[in-house]
Amino acid sequence: MQINKVKGTYDVLPTESYRWHALEEKIHSILKLYNIKEMRTPIMEYSEVFHRQSELSDMVTKETYDFDDRGERRLTLRPEGTAGVIRSYVENKLYASQELEKVYYIGPNFRYERPQKGRYRQFYQFGVEAIGTVDPALDAEMIMLAYDFIKRLGLKGVSVKINSLGDDESRRAYQEALTKHFEPHHDTLCDDCKARLIKNPLRILDCKIDQKHEAVMHAPTPQDYLNEFSRAYFNQVLAHLNASQIKYQISPKLVRGLDYYSHTVFEIEADIEGFGAQNVLGGGGRYQKLVSELGGPELGGIGFACGMERLLLALDAENIELAKADQLDAYVIVMGEELRITGSKILFDLRQSNLIADMNYTKKAFKGQLKQALRLDAKYLIILGEEEFKKGVVGIKNTKTEIQEEVPLRNITMYIKENGEK
Ligand code: AMP
């Protein structure tokens, strides 16, 4: 019986993986410019890392993959990258050696969502976290980095949507205003939102069921409740963005879907053919409580994440190729069973000289081997026949110019290297 992939997952086939490599290469090279190092954390964590009391987002309450391992420990497959990075930051006491720790990560996340185009149950994110300091310049740096990254991919119409939720005091004032605003509408809200009204009214704003509710559409915005400190902080962030001419828009309704944010929240968009509202490529914000909630000191951080499938879809839609699939330098065609040993020695020598090379292993006749070589788009064919073998030579054919020459066995790699792209 054939077993299919798990619903909401996908395979990266061998013909597609180079696109992932190219995107990952791009991430590594750009992050190097920002002096930020990669961090790798496990895909599973103890459930408490994500299931914290204050976290009421749908993602954490409804979409996580939770399970008991054989030792009856409660584990969760990570639904996002930040909490695991903070867990590691605290556990490894990274705050003790550095006032500010900046890291990036690339890896799979798991959410039990309704799968659709560009939305999966296992999906990859690339993200950045800057932990340890509260400084508007740092908020601006993260936004500039996200903006720069998307621009460097070659996407057009890149812009930032930004908002501020303010500090604790501002957030509290805003939450009270939201509660007051929604209370008269209690009976017409969905059941989840009725509970949210008591626990965290902010989450009503991104409810999928109530998004068209009158009261949601006309809810107060955080901007109206920023205290003086929070407003000054936000203005500083904007001043940094202005200085570097980053294209942004203040988006008063932007609150982001996680409960740990305060102060700056943002999203990066680009104009992508046929993407419509799906043009958000990444987002993030500042968090003030997360480090202490995970057992660390009272330190704030800021980060963002981009969905990598969505980035690849965007590049595809815009016909941007970050790289081409590797082309074979040479394909060895062997005409005769007894020459196969020589064929495999030639192949090994080619690879020793860092040439990309292959040959046929299914004992096809000449025509079949030729067809395969052309399908693989090999630059050179190395043809080893009885006659040639007796003379100690091979025929080397350039598939573009169709010029074929006889080359002594010992000079094969030299010939290909010297003729290169010709
Ligand atoms: P979030 O962590 O929800 O703020 O999402 C950040 C980015 O991750 C989004 O802009 C999407 O590109 C991507 N993303 C989130 N959820 C999924 C999913 N289920 N499948 C694919 N990409 C996702």
GROMACS .gro file of C-alpha atoms and ligand atoms in nm:
model
  445
    1MET     CA    1   0.000   0.000   0.000
    2GLN     CA    2   0.128   0.345  -0.090
    3ILE     CA    3   0.148   0.590   0.198
    4ASN     CA    4   0.113   0.957   0.117
    5LYS     CA    5   0.265   1.260   0.288
    6VAL     CA    6   0.097   1.403   0.596
    7LYS     CA    7  -0.176   1.654   0.514
    8GLY     CA    8  -0.039   2.007   0.492
    9THR     CA    9   0.322   1.898   0.430
   10TYR     CA   10   0.518   1.888   0.104
   11ASP     CA   11   0.832   1.733  -0.040
   12VAL     CA   12   1.117   1.933  -0.186
   13LEU     CA   13   1.208   1.722  -0.488
   14PRO     CA   14   1.568   1.693  -0.612
   15THR     CA   15   1.493   1.921  -0.906
   16GLU     CA   16   1.375   2.197  -0.670
   17SER     CA   17   1.621   2.187  -0.383
   18TYR     CA   18   1.867   2.427  -0.551
   19ARG     CA   19   1.610   2.704  -0.504
   20TRP     CA   20   1.611   2.640  -0.130
   21HIS     CA   21   1.990   2.634  -0.123
   22ALA     CA   22   2.002   2.966  -0.310
   23LEU     CA   23   1.761   3.130  -0.066
   24GLU     CA   24   1.950   2.993   0.233
   25GLU     CA   25   2.281   3.114   0.083
   26LYS     CA   26   2.129   3.459   0.041
   27ILE     CA   27   2.021   3.460   0.406
   28HIS     CA   28   2.366   3.354   0.530
   29SER     CA   29   2.547   3.612   0.317
   30ILE     CA   30   2.320   3.906   0.405
   31LEU     CA   31   2.318   3.828   0.776
   32LYS     CA   32   2.697   3.824   0.769
   33LEU     CA   33   2.687   4.194   0.672
   34TYR     CA   34   2.487   4.266   0.986
   35ASN     CA   35   2.733   4.072   1.203
   36ILE     CA   36   2.463   3.831   1.311
   37LYS     CA   37   2.537   3.461   1.367
   38GLU     CA   38   2.313   3.163   1.314
   39MET     CA   39   2.159   2.974   1.605
   40ARG     CA   40   2.004   2.628   1.579
   41THR     CA   41   1.759   2.509   1.839
   42PRO     CA   42   1.566   2.180   1.849
   43ILE     CA   43   1.233   2.151   1.669
   44MET     CA   44   1.079   2.009   1.987
   45GLU     CA   45   1.069   2.180   2.324
   46TYR     CA   46   0.900   2.114   2.654
   47SER     CA   47   0.545   2.238   2.608
   48GLU     CA   48   0.580   2.515   2.867
   49VAL     CA   49   0.815   2.699   2.629
   50PHE     CA   50   0.513   2.781   2.410
   51HIS     CA   51   0.216   2.718   2.636
   52ARG     CA   52   0.268   3.007   2.872
   53GLN     CA   53  -0.014   3.148   3.077
   54SER     CA   54  -0.010   3.485   2.907
   55GLU     CA   55  -0.010   3.341   2.555
   56LEU     CA   56  -0.363   3.315   2.419
   57SER     CA   57  -0.305   3.342   2.047
   58ASP     CA   58  -0.483   3.087   1.825
   59MET     CA   59  -0.145   2.964   1.714
   60VAL     CA   60  -0.055   2.850   2.065
   61THR     CA   61  -0.399   2.754   2.198
   62LYS     CA   62  -0.536   2.573   1.891
   63GLU     CA   63  -0.263   2.494   1.643
   64THR     CA   64   0.028   2.329   1.823
   65TYR     CA   65   0.135   1.967   1.784
   66ASP     CA   66   0.160   1.848   2.145
   67PHE     CA   67   0.248   1.495   2.246
   68ASP     CA   68   0.388   1.288   2.529
   69ASP     CA   69   0.719   1.118   2.463
   70ARG     CA   70   0.788   0.766   2.589
   71GLY     CA   71   0.911   0.908   2.917
   72GLU     CA   72   0.577   1.085   2.956
   73ARG     CA   73   0.723   1.428   2.910
   74ARG     CA   74   0.488   1.677   2.746
   75LEU     CA   75   0.654   1.809   2.431
   76THR     CA   76   0.552   2.051   2.155
   77LEU     CA   77   0.678   2.082   1.798
   78ARG     CA   78   0.773   2.445   1.768
   79PRO     CA   79   0.504   2.658   1.602
   80GLU     CA   80   0.741   2.956   1.577
   81GLY     CA   81   1.109   3.031   1.624
   82THR     CA   82   1.132   3.300   1.890
   83ALA     CA   83   1.034   3.113   2.209
   84GLY     CA   84   1.291   2.835   2.153
   85VAL     CA   85   1.566   3.090   2.087
   86ILE     CA   86   1.478   3.271   2.410
   87ARG     CA   87   1.468   2.942   2.601
   88SER     CA   88   1.820   2.872   2.478
   89TYR     CA   89   1.935   3.229   2.546
   90VAL     CA   90   1.821   3.193   2.907
   91GLU     CA   91   1.945   2.836   2.954
   92ASN     CA   92   2.290   2.918   2.815
   93LYS     CA   93   2.300   3.247   3.009
   94LEU     CA   94   2.399   3.432   2.695
   95TYR     CA   95   2.302   3.755   2.872
   96ALA     CA   96   2.596   3.710   3.109
   97SER     CA   97   2.862   3.757   2.841
   98GLN     CA   98   2.695   4.007   2.607
   99GLU     CA   99   2.464   4.300   2.670
  100LEU     CA  100   2.305   4.240   2.334
  101GLU     CA  101   2.280   3.905   2.160
  102LYS     CA  102   2.174   3.900   1.796
  103VAL     CA  103   2.102   3.571   1.625
  104TYR     CA  104   1.923   3.437   1.321
  105TYR     CA  105   1.765   3.100   1.258
  106ILE     CA  106   1.633   2.896   0.967
  107GLY     CA  107   1.412   2.597   1.026
  108PRO     CA  108   1.076   2.423   1.014
  109ASN     CA  109   0.775   2.516   1.229
  110PHE     CA  110   0.456   2.319   1.280
  111ARG     CA  111   0.103   2.454   1.304
  112TYR     CA  112  -0.222   2.266   1.274
  113GLU     CA  113  -0.379   2.514   1.031
  114ARG     CA  114  -0.615   2.466   0.741
  115PRO     CA  115  -0.376   2.395   0.453
  116GLN     CA  116  -0.407   2.604   0.138
  117LYS     CA  117  -0.172   2.748  -0.121
  118GLY     CA  118   0.127   2.893   0.066
  119ARG     CA  119  -0.006   2.772   0.402
  120TYR     CA  120   0.125   2.445   0.538
  121ARG     CA  121   0.134   2.245   0.859
  122GLN     CA  122   0.511   2.219   0.834
  123PHE     CA  123   0.669   2.534   0.696
  124TYR     CA  124   1.007   2.703   0.713
  125GLN     CA  125   1.087   3.036   0.864
  126PHE     CA  126   1.396   3.247   0.861
  127GLY     CA  127   1.402   3.484   1.157
  128VAL     CA  128   1.622   3.720   1.354
  129GLU     CA  129   1.622   3.804   1.726
  130ALA     CA  130   1.808   4.084   1.905
  131ILE     CA  131   1.787   4.023   2.278
  132GLY     CA  132   1.903   4.218   2.579
  133THR     CA  133   1.857   4.587   2.503
  134VAL     CA  134   1.566   4.826   2.466
  135ASP     CA  135   1.673   5.087   2.216
  136PRO     CA  136   1.474   5.242   1.929
  137ALA     CA  137   1.788   5.219   1.712
  138LEU     CA  138   1.773   4.842   1.749
  139ASP     CA  139   1.404   4.827   1.654
  140ALA     CA  140   1.495   5.031   1.348
  141GLU     CA  141   1.790   4.804   1.268
  142MET     CA  142   1.566   4.495   1.264
  143ILE     CA  143   1.317   4.670   1.036
  144MET     CA  144   1.596   4.791   0.807
  145LEU     CA  145   1.739   4.441   0.794
  146ALA     CA  146   1.406   4.284   0.702
  147TYR     CA  147   1.349   4.555   0.439
  148ASP     CA  148   1.701   4.522   0.300
  149PHE     CA  149   1.670   4.144   0.284
  150ILE     CA  150   1.346   4.149   0.085
  151LYS     CA  151   1.486   4.417  -0.148
  152ARG     CA  152   1.802   4.219  -0.210
  153LEU     CA  153   1.594   3.924  -0.322
  154GLY     CA  154   1.500   4.147  -0.614
  155LEU     CA  155   1.136   4.199  -0.517
  156LYS     CA  156   0.972   4.528  -0.607
  157GLY     CA  157   0.751   4.770  -0.416
  158VAL     CA  158   0.901   4.670  -0.081
  159SER     CA  159   0.751   4.860   0.210
  160VAL     CA  160   0.710   4.839   0.585
  161LYS     CA  161   0.388   4.859   0.785
  162ILE     CA  162   0.463   4.974   1.135
  163ASN     CA  163   0.274   5.043   1.456
  164SER     CA  164   0.341   5.074   1.826
  165LEU     CA  165   0.156   4.894   2.102
  166GLY     CA  166   0.343   5.099   2.362
  167ASP     CA  167   0.490   4.996   2.694
  168ASP     CA  168   0.304   4.812   2.973
  169GLU     CA  169   0.119   5.120   3.089
  170SER     CA  170   0.005   5.211   2.739
  171ARG     CA  171  -0.093   4.854   2.663
  172ARG     CA  172  -0.297   4.837   2.983
  173ALA     CA  173  -0.478   5.162   2.900
  174TYR     CA  174  -0.546   5.030   2.551
  175GLN     CA  175  -0.674   4.697   2.679
  176GLU     CA  176  -0.910   4.874   2.916
  177ALA     CA  177  -1.037   5.088   2.628
  178LEU     CA  178  -1.089   4.776   2.418
  179THR     CA  179  -1.279   4.603   2.697
  180LYS     CA  180  -1.503   4.906   2.736
  181HIS     CA  181  -1.552   4.920   2.361
  182PHE     CA  182  -1.642   4.552   2.319
  183GLU     CA  183  -1.851   4.497   2.633
  184PRO     CA  184  -2.175   4.634   2.485
  185HIS     CA  185  -2.125   4.394   2.190
  186HIS     CA  186  -2.059   4.087   2.405
  187ASP     CA  187  -2.364   3.891   2.289
  188THR     CA  188  -2.293   3.930   1.919
  189LEU     CA  189  -1.928   3.823   1.939
  190CYS     CA  190  -1.824   3.464   1.860
  191ASP     CA  191  -1.773   3.227   2.155
  192ASP     CA  192  -1.394   3.256   2.138
  193CYS     CA  193  -1.416   3.633   2.143
  194LYS     CA  194  -1.647   3.624   2.443
  195ALA     CA  195  -1.365   3.449   2.630
  196ARG     CA  196  -1.104   3.684   2.479
  197LEU     CA  197  -1.300   3.981   2.610
  198ILE     CA  198  -1.222   3.861   2.960
  199LYS     CA  199  -0.871   3.730   2.910
  200ASN     CA  200  -0.718   3.951   2.639
  201PRO     CA  201  -0.941   4.175   2.425
  202LEU     CA  202  -0.649   4.249   2.190
  203ARG     CA  203  -0.694   3.905   2.035
  204ILE     CA  204  -1.048   3.994   1.924
  205LEU     CA  205  -0.890   4.220   1.664
  206ASP     CA  206  -0.740   3.932   1.469
  207CYS     CA  207  -1.029   3.687   1.513
  208LYS     CA  208  -1.095   3.512   1.183
  209ILE     CA  209  -1.468   3.483   1.255
  210ASP     CA  210  -1.537   3.833   1.381
  211GLN     CA  211  -1.309   4.028   1.147
  212LYS     CA  212  -1.608   4.188   0.970
  213HIS     CA  213  -1.797   4.265   1.295
  214GLU     CA  214  -1.888   4.635   1.318
  215ALA     CA  215  -1.730   4.662   1.661
  216VAL     CA  216  -1.403   4.508   1.538
  217MET     CA  217  -1.389   4.738   1.236
  218HIS     CA  218  -1.439   5.046   1.454
  219ALA     CA  219  -1.231   4.944   1.753
  220PRO     CA  220  -0.993   5.199   1.907
  221THR     CA  221  -0.628   5.170   1.797
  222PRO     CA  222  -0.318   5.146   2.020
  223GLN     CA  223  -0.187   5.477   1.884
  224ASP     CA  224  -0.456   5.661   2.083
  225TYR     CA  225  -0.327   5.519   2.413
  226LEU     CA  226   0.048   5.560   2.387
  227ASN     CA  227   0.194   5.739   2.689
  228GLU     CA  228   0.462   6.001   2.647
  229PHE     CA  229   0.754   5.760   2.676
  230SER     CA  230   0.604   5.516   2.425
  231ARG     CA  231   0.525   5.791   2.177
  232ALA     CA  232   0.878   5.931   2.202
  233TYR     CA  233   1.018   5.579   2.159
  234PHE     CA  234   0.809   5.522   1.849
  235ASN     CA  235   0.908   5.860   1.703
  236GLN     CA  236   1.273   5.770   1.751
  237VAL     CA  237   1.224   5.445   1.559
  238LEU     CA  238   1.062   5.641   1.277
  239ALA     CA  239   1.344   5.898   1.279
  240HIS     CA  240   1.594   5.617   1.214
  241LEU     CA  241   1.385   5.484   0.929
  242ASN     CA  242   1.349   5.831   0.780
  243ALA     CA  243   1.725   5.889   0.790
  244SER     CA  244   1.784   5.578   0.580
  245GLN     CA  245   1.484   5.647   0.356
  246ILE     CA  246   1.311   5.323   0.438
  247LYS     CA  247   0.965   5.322   0.283
  248TYR     CA  248   0.711   5.276   0.561
  249GLN     CA  249   0.350   5.337   0.646
  250ILE     CA  250   0.210   5.372   0.996
  251SER     CA  251  -0.063   5.114   1.022
  252PRO     CA  252  -0.274   5.198   1.331
  253LYS     CA  253  -0.462   4.866   1.326
  254LEU     CA  254  -0.157   4.642   1.310
  255VAL     CA  255  -0.134   4.442   1.636
  256ARG     CA  256   0.027   4.110   1.519
  257GLY     CA  257  -0.101   3.771   1.624
  258LEU     CA  258   0.111   3.694   1.930
  259ASP     CA  259   0.058   3.809   2.284
  260TYR     CA  260   0.414   3.889   2.376
  261TYR     CA  261   0.454   4.206   2.170
  262SER     CA  262   0.491   4.559   2.305
  263HIS     CA  263   0.622   4.883   2.153
  264THR     CA  264   0.717   4.833   1.787
  265VAL     CA  265   0.534   4.584   1.565
  266PHE     CA  266   0.589   4.566   1.190
  267GLU     CA  267   0.534   4.375   0.869
  268ILE     CA  268   0.724   4.377   0.540
  269GLU     CA  269   0.536   4.370   0.213
  270ALA     CA  270   0.621   4.370  -0.156
  271ASP     CA  271   0.420   4.406  -0.477
  272ILE     CA  272   0.390   4.053  -0.604
  273GLU     CA  273   0.202   3.950  -0.915
  274GLY     CA  274  -0.121   3.776  -0.816
  275PHE     CA  275  -0.055   3.776  -0.440
  276GLY     CA  276  -0.319   4.028  -0.333
  277ALA     CA  277  -0.345   4.041   0.044
  278GLN     CA  278  -0.089   3.758   0.075
  279ASN     CA  279   0.187   4.007   0.001
  280VAL     CA  280   0.306   4.013   0.364
  281LEU     CA  281   0.642   3.839   0.355
  282GLY     CA  282   0.745   3.873   0.715
  283GLY     CA  283   0.670   4.042   1.039
  284GLY     CA  284   0.780   4.085   1.394
  285GLY     CA  285   0.803   4.312   1.690
  286ARG     CA  286   0.942   4.392   2.030
  287TYR     CA  287   0.882   4.172   2.330
  288GLN     CA  288   0.944   4.282   2.687
  289LYS     CA  289   0.819   3.989   2.897
  290LEU     CA  290   0.927   3.682   2.706
  291VAL     CA  291   1.277   3.650   2.854
  292SER     CA  292   1.154   3.675   3.213
  293GLU     CA  293   0.858   3.446   3.145
  294LEU     CA  294   1.105   3.182   3.035
  295GLY     CA  295   1.302   3.214   3.356
  296GLY     CA  296   1.556   3.480   3.254
  297PRO     CA  297   1.620   3.833   3.372
  298GLU     CA  298   1.394   4.130   3.287
  299LEU     CA  299   1.537   4.191   2.941
  300GLY     CA  300   1.360   4.293   2.625
  301GLY     CA  301   1.418   4.184   2.270
  302ILE     CA  302   1.297   4.237   1.918
  303GLY     CA  303   1.275   4.005   1.623
  304PHE     CA  304   1.101   3.916   1.300
  305ALA     CA  305   1.041   3.612   1.084
  306CYS     CA  306   0.974   3.550   0.716
  307GLY     CA  307   0.797   3.246   0.575
  308MET     CA  308   1.037   3.082   0.330
  309GLU     CA  309   0.777   2.905   0.116
  310ARG     CA  310   0.608   3.236   0.067
  311LEU     CA  311   0.938   3.398  -0.031
  312LEU     CA  312   0.998   3.125  -0.290
  313LEU     CA  313   0.643   3.160  -0.423
  314ALA     CA  314   0.694   3.537  -0.448
  315LEU     CA  315   1.022   3.491  -0.639
  316ASP     CA  316   0.850   3.247  -0.870
  317ALA     CA  317   0.557   3.482  -0.934
  318GLU     CA  318   0.800   3.761  -1.018
  319ASN     CA  319   1.022   3.537  -1.235
  320ILE     CA  320   1.325   3.601  -1.020
  321GLU     CA  321   1.586   3.324  -1.020
  322LEU     CA  322   1.831   3.351  -0.733
  323ALA     CA  323   2.039   3.076  -0.893
  324LYS     CA  324   2.034   2.825  -1.171
  325ALA     CA  325   2.039   2.452  -1.112
  326ASP     CA  326   2.398   2.323  -1.134
  327GLN     CA  327   2.494   2.215  -1.484
  328LEU     CA  328   2.701   1.902  -1.534
  329ASP     CA  329   3.055   1.971  -1.657
  330ALA     CA  330   3.087   1.628  -1.808
  331TYR     CA  331   2.899   1.308  -1.872
  332VAL     CA  332   3.093   0.991  -1.938
  333ILE     CA  333   2.950   0.766  -2.207
  334VAL     CA  334   3.091   0.416  -2.207
  335MET     CA  335   3.042   0.193  -2.512
  336GLY     CA  336   3.103  -0.161  -2.395
  337GLU     CA  337   3.072  -0.352  -2.072
  338GLU     CA  338   3.446  -0.407  -2.029
  339LEU     CA  339   3.517  -0.032  -2.046
  340ARG     CA  340   3.301   0.049  -1.746
  341ILE     CA  341   3.593   0.018  -1.504
  342THR     CA  342   3.789   0.278  -1.702
  343GLY     CA  343   3.471   0.489  -1.715
  344SER     CA  344   3.435   0.493  -1.341
  345LYS     CA  345   3.805   0.582  -1.299
  346ILE     CA  346   3.762   0.878  -1.538
  347LEU     CA  347   3.457   0.985  -1.339
  348PHE     CA  348   3.644   0.968  -1.010
  349ASP     CA  349   3.933   1.174  -1.153
  350LEU     CA  350   3.692   1.439  -1.281
  351ARG     CA  351   3.536   1.474  -0.939
  352GLN     CA  352   3.877   1.484  -0.774
  353SER     CA  353   3.938   1.790  -0.989
  354ASN     CA  354   3.614   1.947  -0.864
  355LEU     CA  355   3.425   1.898  -1.187
  356ILE     CA  356   3.058   1.806  -1.171
  357ALA     CA  357   3.034   1.475  -1.350
  358ASP     CA  358   2.821   1.166  -1.387
  359MET     CA  359   2.776   0.855  -1.597
  360ASN     CA  360   2.514   0.596  -1.673
  361TYR     CA  361   2.453   0.307  -1.435
  362THR     CA  362   2.166   0.132  -1.606
  363LYS     CA  363   2.374  -0.018  -1.889
  364LYS     CA  364   2.191   0.175  -2.157
  365ALA     CA  365   2.307   0.163  -2.520
  366PHE     CA  366   2.487   0.467  -2.667
  367LYS     CA  367   2.166   0.642  -2.772
  368GLY     CA  368   2.012   0.606  -2.430
  369GLN     CA  369   2.326   0.739  -2.260
  370LEU     CA  370   2.339   1.033  -2.500
  371LYS     CA  371   1.978   1.117  -2.430
  372GLN     CA  372   2.043   1.116  -2.057
  373ALA     CA  373   2.352   1.336  -2.096
  374LEU     CA  374   2.154   1.592  -2.295
  375ARG     CA  375   1.867   1.580  -2.048
  376LEU     CA  376   2.117   1.663  -1.773
  377ASP     CA  377   2.249   1.948  -1.987
  378ALA     CA  378   2.612   1.829  -1.965
  379LYS     CA  379   2.868   2.072  -2.112
  380TYR     CA  380   3.094   1.793  -2.233
  381LEU     CA  381   3.042   1.433  -2.336
  382ILE     CA  382   3.335   1.206  -2.272
  383ILE     CA  383   3.295   0.916  -2.511
  384LEU     CA  384   3.489   0.601  -2.441
  385GLY     CA  385   3.468   0.337  -2.716
  386GLU     CA  386   3.672   0.024  -2.802
  387GLU     CA  387   3.873   0.201  -3.074
  388GLU     CA  388   3.952   0.498  -2.856
  389PHE     CA  389   4.044   0.278  -2.563
  390LYS     CA  390   4.296   0.087  -2.771
  391LYS     CA  391   4.462   0.418  -2.867
  392GLY     CA  392   4.453   0.542  -2.503
  393VAL     CA  393   4.221   0.832  -2.587
  394VAL     CA  394   3.859   0.939  -2.545
  395GLY     CA  395   3.639   1.156  -2.763
  396ILE     CA  396   3.538   1.479  -2.588
  397LYS     CA  397   3.244   1.658  -2.741
  398ASN     CA  398   3.133   2.008  -2.652
  399THR     CA  399   2.753   1.984  -2.657
  400LYS     CA  400   2.709   2.350  -2.748
  401THR     CA  401   2.959   2.387  -3.034
  402GLU     CA  402   2.930   2.016  -3.127
  403ILE     CA  403   3.307   2.011  -3.180
  404GLN     CA  404   3.456   1.674  -3.090
  405GLU     CA  405   3.824   1.613  -3.027
  406GLU     CA  406   4.040   1.317  -2.934
  407VAL     CA  407   4.208   1.363  -2.600
  408PRO     CA  408   4.456   1.128  -2.428
  409LEU     CA  409   4.307   0.958  -2.120
  410ARG     CA  410   4.547   1.132  -1.884
  411ASN     CA  411   4.457   1.480  -2.015
  412ILE     CA  412   4.078   1.464  -1.977
  413THR     CA  413   4.037   1.689  -1.674
  414MET     CA  414   4.300   1.932  -1.801
  415TYR     CA  415   4.122   1.958  -2.136
  416ILE     CA  416   3.784   2.029  -1.973
  417LYS     CA  417   3.925   2.278  -1.729
  418GLU     CA  418   4.116   2.463  -2.001
  419ASN     CA  419   3.826   2.474  -2.244
  420GLY     CA  420   3.583   2.556  -1.966
  421GLU     CA  421   3.278   2.745  -2.083
  422LYS     CA  422   3.370   2.741  -2.455
  423AMP     P1  423   0.385   3.455   1.190
  423AMP     O1  424   0.487   3.374   1.262
  423AMP     O2  425   0.247   3.398   1.199
  423AMP     O3  426   0.393   3.599   1.222
  423AMP     O4  427   0.421   3.443   1.035
  423AMP     C1  428   0.537   3.497   0.978
  423AMP     C2  429   0.545   3.451   0.834
  423AMP     O5  430   0.553   3.309   0.831
  423AMP     C3  431   0.421   3.483   0.751
  423AMP     O6  432   0.434   3.606   0.687
  423AMP     C4  433   0.415   3.370   0.652
  423AMP     O7  434   0.495   3.401   0.539
  423AMP     C5  435   0.481   3.256   0.724
  423AMP     N1  436   0.382   3.159   0.773
  423AMP     C6  437   0.309   3.161   0.886
  423AMP     N2  438   0.231   3.052   0.897
  423AMP     C7  439   0.255   2.978   0.786
  423AMP     C8  440   0.205   2.853   0.737
  423AMP     N3  441   0.117   2.781   0.804
  423AMP     N4  442   0.252   2.807   0.618
  423AMP     C9  443   0.343   2.877   0.549
  423AMP     N5  444   0.394   2.995   0.589
  423AMP    C10  445   0.350   3.045   0.706
   0.00000   0.00000   0.00000
